[in-house]
């Protein structure tokens, strides 16, 4: 059974991807979004909701909001 040449080419490309990577404005923008913007948004959300909900020892019908 022969292997599909397209699958072999894809495998080779993903194995050697680091050799052909170039910094372009698009890749720089995407990297900046994942390194700085996304963690900052999660941090802002976590900081703004800190202490507002208490999920420990709650029963059915209890309110989880503490604010």
PDB file of N, CA and C in Angstrom:
ATOM      1  N   UNK A   1       0.840  -1.169   0.000  1.00  0.00           N
ATOM      2  CA  UNK A   1       0.000   0.000   0.000  1.00  0.00           C
ATOM      3  C   UNK A   1       0.890   1.240   0.000  1.00  0.00           C
ATOM      4  N   UNK A   2       0.698   2.091  -0.984  1.00  0.00           N
ATOM      5  CA  UNK A   2       1.479   3.315  -1.087  1.00  0.00           C
ATOM      6  C   UNK A   2       0.869   4.411  -0.218  1.00  0.00           C
ATOM      7  N   UNK A   3       1.775   5.240   0.308  1.00  0.00           N
ATOM      8  CA  UNK A   3       1.314   6.383   1.084  1.00  0.00           C
ATOM      9  C   UNK A   3       0.981   7.530   0.147  1.00  0.00           C
ATOM     10  N   UNK A   4       0.057   8.333   0.568  1.00  0.00           N
ATOM     11  CA  UNK A   4      -0.379   9.477  -0.234  1.00  0.00           C
ATOM     12  C   UNK A   4       0.733  10.527  -0.261  1.00  0.00           C
ATOM     13  N   UNK A   5       1.166  10.988  -1.430  1.00  0.00           N
ATOM     14  CA  UNK A   5       2.242  11.985  -1.505  1.00  0.00           C
ATOM     15  C   UNK A   5       1.882  13.310  -0.840  1.00  0.00           C
ATOM     16  N   UNK A   6       0.614  13.671  -0.848  1.00  0.00           N
ATOM     17  CA  UNK A   6       0.205  14.924  -0.213  1.00  0.00           C
ATOM     18  C   UNK A   6       0.384  14.841   1.301  1.00  0.00           C
ATOM     19  N   UNK A   7       0.096  13.695   1.883  1.00  0.00           N
ATOM     20  CA  UNK A   7       0.273  13.520   3.332  1.00  0.00           C
ATOM     21  C   UNK A   7       1.752  13.538   3.678  1.00  0.00           C
ATOM     22  N   UNK A   8       2.578  12.917   2.850  1.00  0.00           N
ATOM     23  CA  UNK A   8       4.017  12.936   3.084  1.00  0.00           C
ATOM     24  C   UNK A   8       4.570  14.358   2.985  1.00  0.00           C
ATOM     25  N   UNK A   9       4.091  15.134   2.028  1.00  0.00           N
ATOM     26  CA  UNK A   9       4.534  16.514   1.868  1.00  0.00           C
ATOM     27  C   UNK A   9       4.108  17.359   3.069  1.00  0.00           C
ATOM     28  N   UNK A  10       2.887  17.169   3.547  1.00  0.00           N
ATOM     29  CA  UNK A  10       2.406  17.890   4.726  1.00  0.00           C
ATOM     30  C   UNK A  10       3.228  17.532   5.954  1.00  0.00           C
ATOM     31  N   UNK A  11       3.539  16.261   6.121  1.00  0.00           N
ATOM     32  CA  UNK A  11       4.344  15.823   7.255  1.00  0.00           C
ATOM     33  C   UNK A  11       5.733  16.452   7.194  1.00  0.00           C
ATOM     34  N   UNK A  12       6.327  16.468   6.029  1.00  0.00           N
ATOM     35  CA  UNK A  12       7.648  17.066   5.869  1.00  0.00           C
ATOM     36  C   UNK A  12       7.606  18.564   6.143  1.00  0.00           C
ATOM     37  N   UNK A  13       6.553  19.229   5.699  1.00  0.00           N
ATOM     38  CA  UNK A  13       6.417  20.665   5.910  1.00  0.00           C
ATOM     39  C   UNK A  13       6.272  20.992   7.393  1.00  0.00           C
ATOM     40  N   UNK A  14       5.458  20.233   8.120  1.00  0.00           N
ATOM     41  CA  UNK A  14       5.264  20.524   9.538  1.00  0.00           C
ATOM     42  C   UNK A  14       6.501  20.188  10.351  1.00  0.00           C
ATOM     43  N   UNK A  15       7.269  19.187   9.919  1.00  0.00           N
ATOM     44  CA  UNK A  15       8.497  18.837  10.631  1.00  0.00           C
ATOM     45  C   UNK A  15       9.548  19.928  10.469  1.00  0.00           C
ATOM     46  N   UNK A  16       9.630  20.531   9.306  1.00  0.00           N
ATOM     47  CA  UNK A  16      10.655  21.529   9.017  1.00  0.00           C
ATOM     48  C   UNK A  16      10.121  22.954   8.994  1.00  0.00           C
ATOM     49  N   UNK A  17       9.029  23.198   9.673  1.00  0.00           N
ATOM     50  CA  UNK A  17       8.406  24.523   9.622  1.00  0.00           C
ATOM     51  C   UNK A  17       9.318  25.603  10.192  1.00  0.00           C
ATOM     52  N   UNK A  18      10.070  25.311  11.213  1.00  0.00           N
ATOM     53  CA  UNK A  18      10.911  26.321  11.852  1.00  0.00           C
ATOM     54  C   UNK A  18      12.028  26.796  10.928  1.00  0.00           C
ATOM     55  N   UNK A  19      12.409  26.006   9.957  1.00  0.00           N
ATOM     56  CA  UNK A  19      13.479  26.388   9.041  1.00  0.00           C
ATOM     57  C   UNK A  19      13.030  27.465   8.054  1.00  0.00           C
ATOM     58  N   UNK A  20      11.746  27.517   7.775  1.00  0.00           N
ATOM     59  CA  UNK A  20      11.232  28.419   6.744  1.00  0.00           C
ATOM     60  C   UNK A  20      10.396  29.566   7.307  1.00  0.00           C
ATOM     61  N   UNK A  21      10.371  29.722   8.634  1.00  0.00           N
ATOM     62  CA  UNK A  21       9.567  30.777   9.244  1.00  0.00           C
ATOM     63  C   UNK A  21      10.236  32.126   9.039  1.00  0.00           C
ATOM     64  N   UNK A  22       9.428  33.132   8.708  1.00  0.00           N
ATOM     65  CA  UNK A  22       9.916  34.500   8.579  1.00  0.00           C
ATOM     66  C   UNK A  22       8.987  35.433   9.333  1.00  0.00           C
ATOM     67  N   UNK A  23       9.605  36.450   9.940  1.00  0.00           N
ATOM     68  CA  UNK A  23       8.809  37.465  10.600  1.00  0.00           C
ATOM     69  C   UNK A  23       8.283  38.443   9.558  1.00  0.00           C
ATOM     70  N   UNK A  24       6.999  38.462   9.429  1.00  0.00           N
ATOM     71  CA  UNK A  24       6.321  39.413   8.562  1.00  0.00           C
ATOM     72  C   UNK A  24       5.399  40.256   9.446  1.00  0.00           C
ATOM     73  N   UNK A  25       4.859  41.340   8.947  1.00  0.00           N
ATOM     74  CA  UNK A  25       3.919  42.112   9.770  1.00  0.00           C
ATOM     75  C   UNK A  25       2.736  41.270  10.265  1.00  0.00           C
ATOM     76  N   UNK A  26       2.281  40.355   9.453  1.00  0.00           N
ATOM     77  CA  UNK A  26       1.146  39.513   9.851  1.00  0.00           C
ATOM     78  C   UNK A  26       1.532  38.576  10.988  1.00  0.00           C
ATOM     79  N   UNK A  27       2.670  37.895  10.881  1.00  0.00           N
ATOM     80  CA  UNK A  27       3.076  36.970  11.945  1.00  0.00           C
ATOM     81  C   UNK A  27       3.425  37.724  13.216  1.00  0.00           C
ATOM     82  N   UNK A  28       4.003  38.916  13.087  1.00  0.00           N
ATOM     83  CA  UNK A  28       4.307  39.723  14.273  1.00  0.00           C
ATOM     84  C   UNK A  28       3.023  40.139  14.980  1.00  0.00           C
ATOM     85  N   UNK A  29       2.015  40.530  14.217  1.00  0.00           N
ATOM     86  CA  UNK A  29       0.730  40.934  14.802  1.00  0.00           C
ATOM     87  C   UNK A  29       0.056  39.768  15.518  1.00  0.00           C
ATOM     88  N   UNK A  30       0.043  38.613  14.883  1.00  0.00           N
ATOM     89  CA  UNK A  30      -0.582  37.433  15.491  1.00  0.00           C
ATOM     90  C   UNK A  30       0.159  37.031  16.762  1.00  0.00           C
ATOM     91  N   UNK A  31       1.494  37.061  16.725  1.00  0.00           N
ATOM     92  CA  UNK A  31       2.279  36.714  17.904  1.00  0.00           C
ATOM     93  C   UNK A  31       2.033  37.694  19.031  1.00  0.00           C
ATOM     94  N   UNK A  32       1.980  38.980  18.721  1.00  0.00           N
ATOM     95  CA  UNK A  32       1.711  39.982  19.748  1.00  0.00           C
ATOM     96  C   UNK A  32       0.342  39.774  20.377  1.00  0.00           C
ATOM     97  N   UNK A  33      -0.639  39.399  19.576  1.00  0.00           N
ATOM     98  CA  UNK A  33      -1.982  39.159  20.106  1.00  0.00           C
ATOM     99  C   UNK A  33      -1.971  38.007  21.111  1.00  0.00           C
ATOM    100  N   UNK A  34      -1.290  36.915  20.768  1.00  0.00           N
ATOM    101  CA  UNK A  34      -1.280  35.753  21.648  1.00  0.00           C
ATOM    102  C   UNK A  34      -0.372  35.926  22.852  1.00  0.00           C
ATOM    103  N   UNK A  35       0.662  36.763  22.745  1.00  0.00           N
ATOM    104  CA  UNK A  35       1.606  36.916  23.846  1.00  0.00           C
ATOM    105  C   UNK A  35       1.186  38.030  24.802  1.00  0.00           C
ATOM    106  N   UNK A  36       0.587  39.087  24.304  1.00  0.00           N
ATOM    107  CA  UNK A  36       0.295  40.227  25.157  1.00  0.00           C
ATOM    108  C   UNK A  36      -1.193  40.503  25.336  1.00  0.00           C
ATOM    109  N   UNK A  37      -1.955  40.535  24.266  1.00  0.00           N
ATOM    110  CA  UNK A  37      -3.347  40.981  24.352  1.00  0.00           C
ATOM    111  C   UNK A  37      -4.240  39.950  25.029  1.00  0.00           C
ATOM    112  N   UNK A  38      -4.136  38.696  24.626  1.00  0.00           N
ATOM    113  CA  UNK A  38      -5.006  37.661  25.201  1.00  0.00           C
ATOM    114  C   UNK A  38      -4.750  37.475  26.700  1.00  0.00           C
ATOM    115  N   UNK A  39      -3.480  37.335  27.167  1.00  0.00           N
ATOM    116  CA  UNK A  39      -3.280  37.242  28.620  1.00  0.00           C
ATOM    117  C   UNK A  39      -3.715  38.498  29.374  1.00  0.00           C
ATOM    118  N   UNK A  40      -3.558  39.674  28.754  1.00  0.00           N
ATOM    119  CA  UNK A  40      -3.999  40.899  29.413  1.00  0.00           C
ATOM    120  C   UNK A  40      -5.520  40.908  29.584  1.00  0.00           C
ATOM    121  N   UNK A  41      -6.250  40.469  28.577  1.00  0.00           N
ATOM    122  CA  UNK A  41      -7.709  40.403  28.696  1.00  0.00           C
ATOM    123  C   UNK A  41      -8.144  39.433  29.782  1.00  0.00           C
ATOM    124  N   UNK A  42      -7.502  38.256  29.825  1.00  0.00           N
ATOM    125  CA  UNK A  42      -7.827  37.299  30.885  1.00  0.00           C
ATOM    126  C   UNK A  42      -7.486  37.864  32.259  1.00  0.00           C
ATOM    127  N   UNK A  43      -6.380  38.582  32.367  1.00  0.00           N
ATOM    128  CA  UNK A  43      -6.005  39.193  33.639  1.00  0.00           C
ATOM    129  C   UNK A  43      -6.989  40.256  34.078  1.00  0.00           C
ATOM    130  N   UNK A  44      -7.428  41.072  33.139  1.00  0.00           N
ATOM    131  CA  UNK A  44      -8.408  42.111  33.464  1.00  0.00           C
ATOM    132  C   UNK A  44      -9.721  41.481  33.913  1.00  0.00           C
ATOM    133  N   UNK A  45     -10.156  40.439  33.201  1.00  0.00           N
ATOM    134  CA  UNK A  45     -11.395  39.761  33.601  1.00  0.00           C
ATOM    135  C   UNK A  45     -11.256  39.119  34.977  1.00  0.00           C
ATOM    136  N   UNK A  46     -10.123  38.485  35.240  1.00  0.00           N
ATOM    137  CA  UNK A  46      -9.923  37.840  36.533  1.00  0.00           C
ATOM    138  C   UNK A  46      -9.861  38.873  37.651  1.00  0.00           C
ATOM    139  N   UNK A  47      -9.183  39.981  37.418  1.00  0.00           N
ATOM    140  CA  UNK A  47      -9.072  41.021  38.442  1.00  0.00           C
ATOM    141  C   UNK A  47     -10.415  41.674  38.726  1.00  0.00           C
ATOM    142  N   UNK A  48     -11.221  41.860  37.692  1.00  0.00           N
ATOM    143  CA  UNK A  48     -12.508  42.533  37.904  1.00  0.00           C
ATOM    144  C   UNK A  48     -13.540  41.639  38.580  1.00  0.00           C
ATOM    145  N   UNK A  49     -13.386  40.327  38.487  1.00  0.00           N
ATOM    146  CA  UNK A  49     -14.356  39.422  39.108  1.00  0.00           C
ATOM    147  C   UNK A  49     -13.815  38.736  40.362  1.00  0.00           C
ATOM    148  N   UNK A  50     -12.664  39.168  40.853  1.00  0.00           N
ATOM    149  CA  UNK A  50     -12.067  38.528  42.017  1.00  0.00           C
ATOM    150  C   UNK A  50     -12.934  38.746  43.259  1.00  0.00           C
ATOM    151  N   UNK A  51     -13.310  37.671  43.911  1.00  0.00           N
ATOM    152  CA  UNK A  51     -14.081  37.742  45.140  1.00  0.00           C
ATOM    153  C   UNK A  51     -15.569  37.958  44.958  1.00  0.00           C
ATOM    154  N   UNK A  52     -16.061  37.981  43.754  1.00  0.00           N
ATOM    155  CA  UNK A  52     -17.484  38.230  43.536  1.00  0.00           C
ATOM    156  C   UNK A  52     -18.329  36.974  43.689  1.00  0.00           C
ATOM    157  N   UNK A  53     -17.745  35.816  43.463  1.00  0.00           N
ATOM    158  CA  UNK A  53     -18.486  34.577  43.552  1.00  0.00           C
ATOM    159  C   UNK A  53     -17.812  33.618  44.514  1.00  0.00           C
ATOM    160  N   UNK A  54     -18.604  32.993  45.338  1.00  0.00           N
ATOM    161  CA  UNK A  54     -18.100  32.001  46.271  1.00  0.00           C
ATOM    162  C   UNK A  54     -18.810  30.692  45.937  1.00  0.00           C
ATOM    163  N   UNK A  55     -18.076  29.739  45.412  1.00  0.00           N
ATOM    164  CA  UNK A  55     -18.670  28.482  44.975  1.00  0.00           C
ATOM    165  C   UNK A  55     -18.503  27.364  45.992  1.00  0.00           C
ATOM    166  N   UNK A  56     -17.923  27.638  47.142  1.00  0.00           N
ATOM    167  CA  UNK A  56     -17.687  26.593  48.127  1.00  0.00           C
ATOM    168  C   UNK A  56     -18.899  26.414  49.024  1.00  0.00           C
ATOM    169  N   UNK A  57     -19.275  25.179  49.253  1.00  0.00           N
ATOM    170  CA  UNK A  57     -20.342  24.789  50.188  1.00  0.00           C
ATOM    171  C   UNK A  57     -21.684  25.434  49.840  1.00  0.00           C
ATOM    172  N   UNK A  58     -22.014  25.460  48.578  1.00  0.00           N
ATOM    173  CA  UNK A  58     -23.305  25.997  48.168  1.00  0.00           C
ATOM    174  C   UNK A  58     -24.283  24.852  47.933  1.00  0.00           C
ATOM    175  N   UNK A  59     -25.515  25.096  48.273  1.00  0.00           N
ATOM    176  CA  UNK A  59     -26.564  24.109  48.040  1.00  0.00           C
ATOM    177  C   UNK A  59     -27.503  24.639  46.971  1.00  0.00           C
ATOM    178  N   UNK A  60     -28.385  23.766  46.544  1.00  0.00           N
ATOM    179  CA  UNK A  60     -29.342  24.163  45.515  1.00  0.00           C
ATOM    180  C   UNK A  60     -30.202  25.320  46.043  1.00  0.00           C
ATOM    181  N   UNK A  61     -30.284  26.354  45.239  1.00  0.00           N
ATOM    182  CA  UNK A  61     -31.094  27.507  45.614  1.00  0.00           C
ATOM    183  C   UNK A  61     -30.299  28.606  46.276  1.00  0.00           C
ATOM    184  N   UNK A  62     -29.053  28.347  46.706  1.00  0.00           N
ATOM    185  CA  UNK A  62     -28.228  29.400  47.302  1.00  0.00           C
ATOM    186  C   UNK A  62     -27.702  30.331  46.224  1.00  0.00           C
ATOM    187  N   UNK A  63     -27.519  31.561  46.600  1.00  0.00           N
ATOM    188  CA  UNK A  63     -26.985  32.567  45.676  1.00  0.00           C
ATOM    189  C   UNK A  63     -25.472  32.508  45.716  1.00  0.00           C
ATOM    190  N   UNK A  64     -24.823  32.516  44.512  1.00  0.00           N
ATOM    191  CA  UNK A  64     -23.363  32.452  44.494  1.00  0.00           C
ATOM    192  C   UNK A  64     -22.737  33.832  44.490  1.00  0.00           C
ATOM    193  N   UNK A  65     -23.518  34.863  44.219  1.00  0.00           N
ATOM    194  CA  UNK A  65     -22.963  36.216  44.189  1.00  0.00           C
ATOM    195  C   UNK A  65     -22.688  36.695  45.607  1.00  0.00           C
ATOM    196  N   UNK A  66     -21.505  37.279  45.806  1.00  0.00           N
ATOM    197  CA  UNK A  66     -21.121  37.781  47.118  1.00  0.00           C
ATOM    198  C   UNK A  66     -21.014  39.305  47.137  1.00  0.00           C
ATOM    199  N   UNK A  67     -21.411  39.958  46.053  1.00  0.00           N
ATOM    200  CA  UNK A  67     -21.250  41.397  45.984  1.00  0.00           C
ATOM    201  C   UNK A  67     -22.563  42.107  46.137  1.00  0.00           C
TER     202      UNK A  67
END
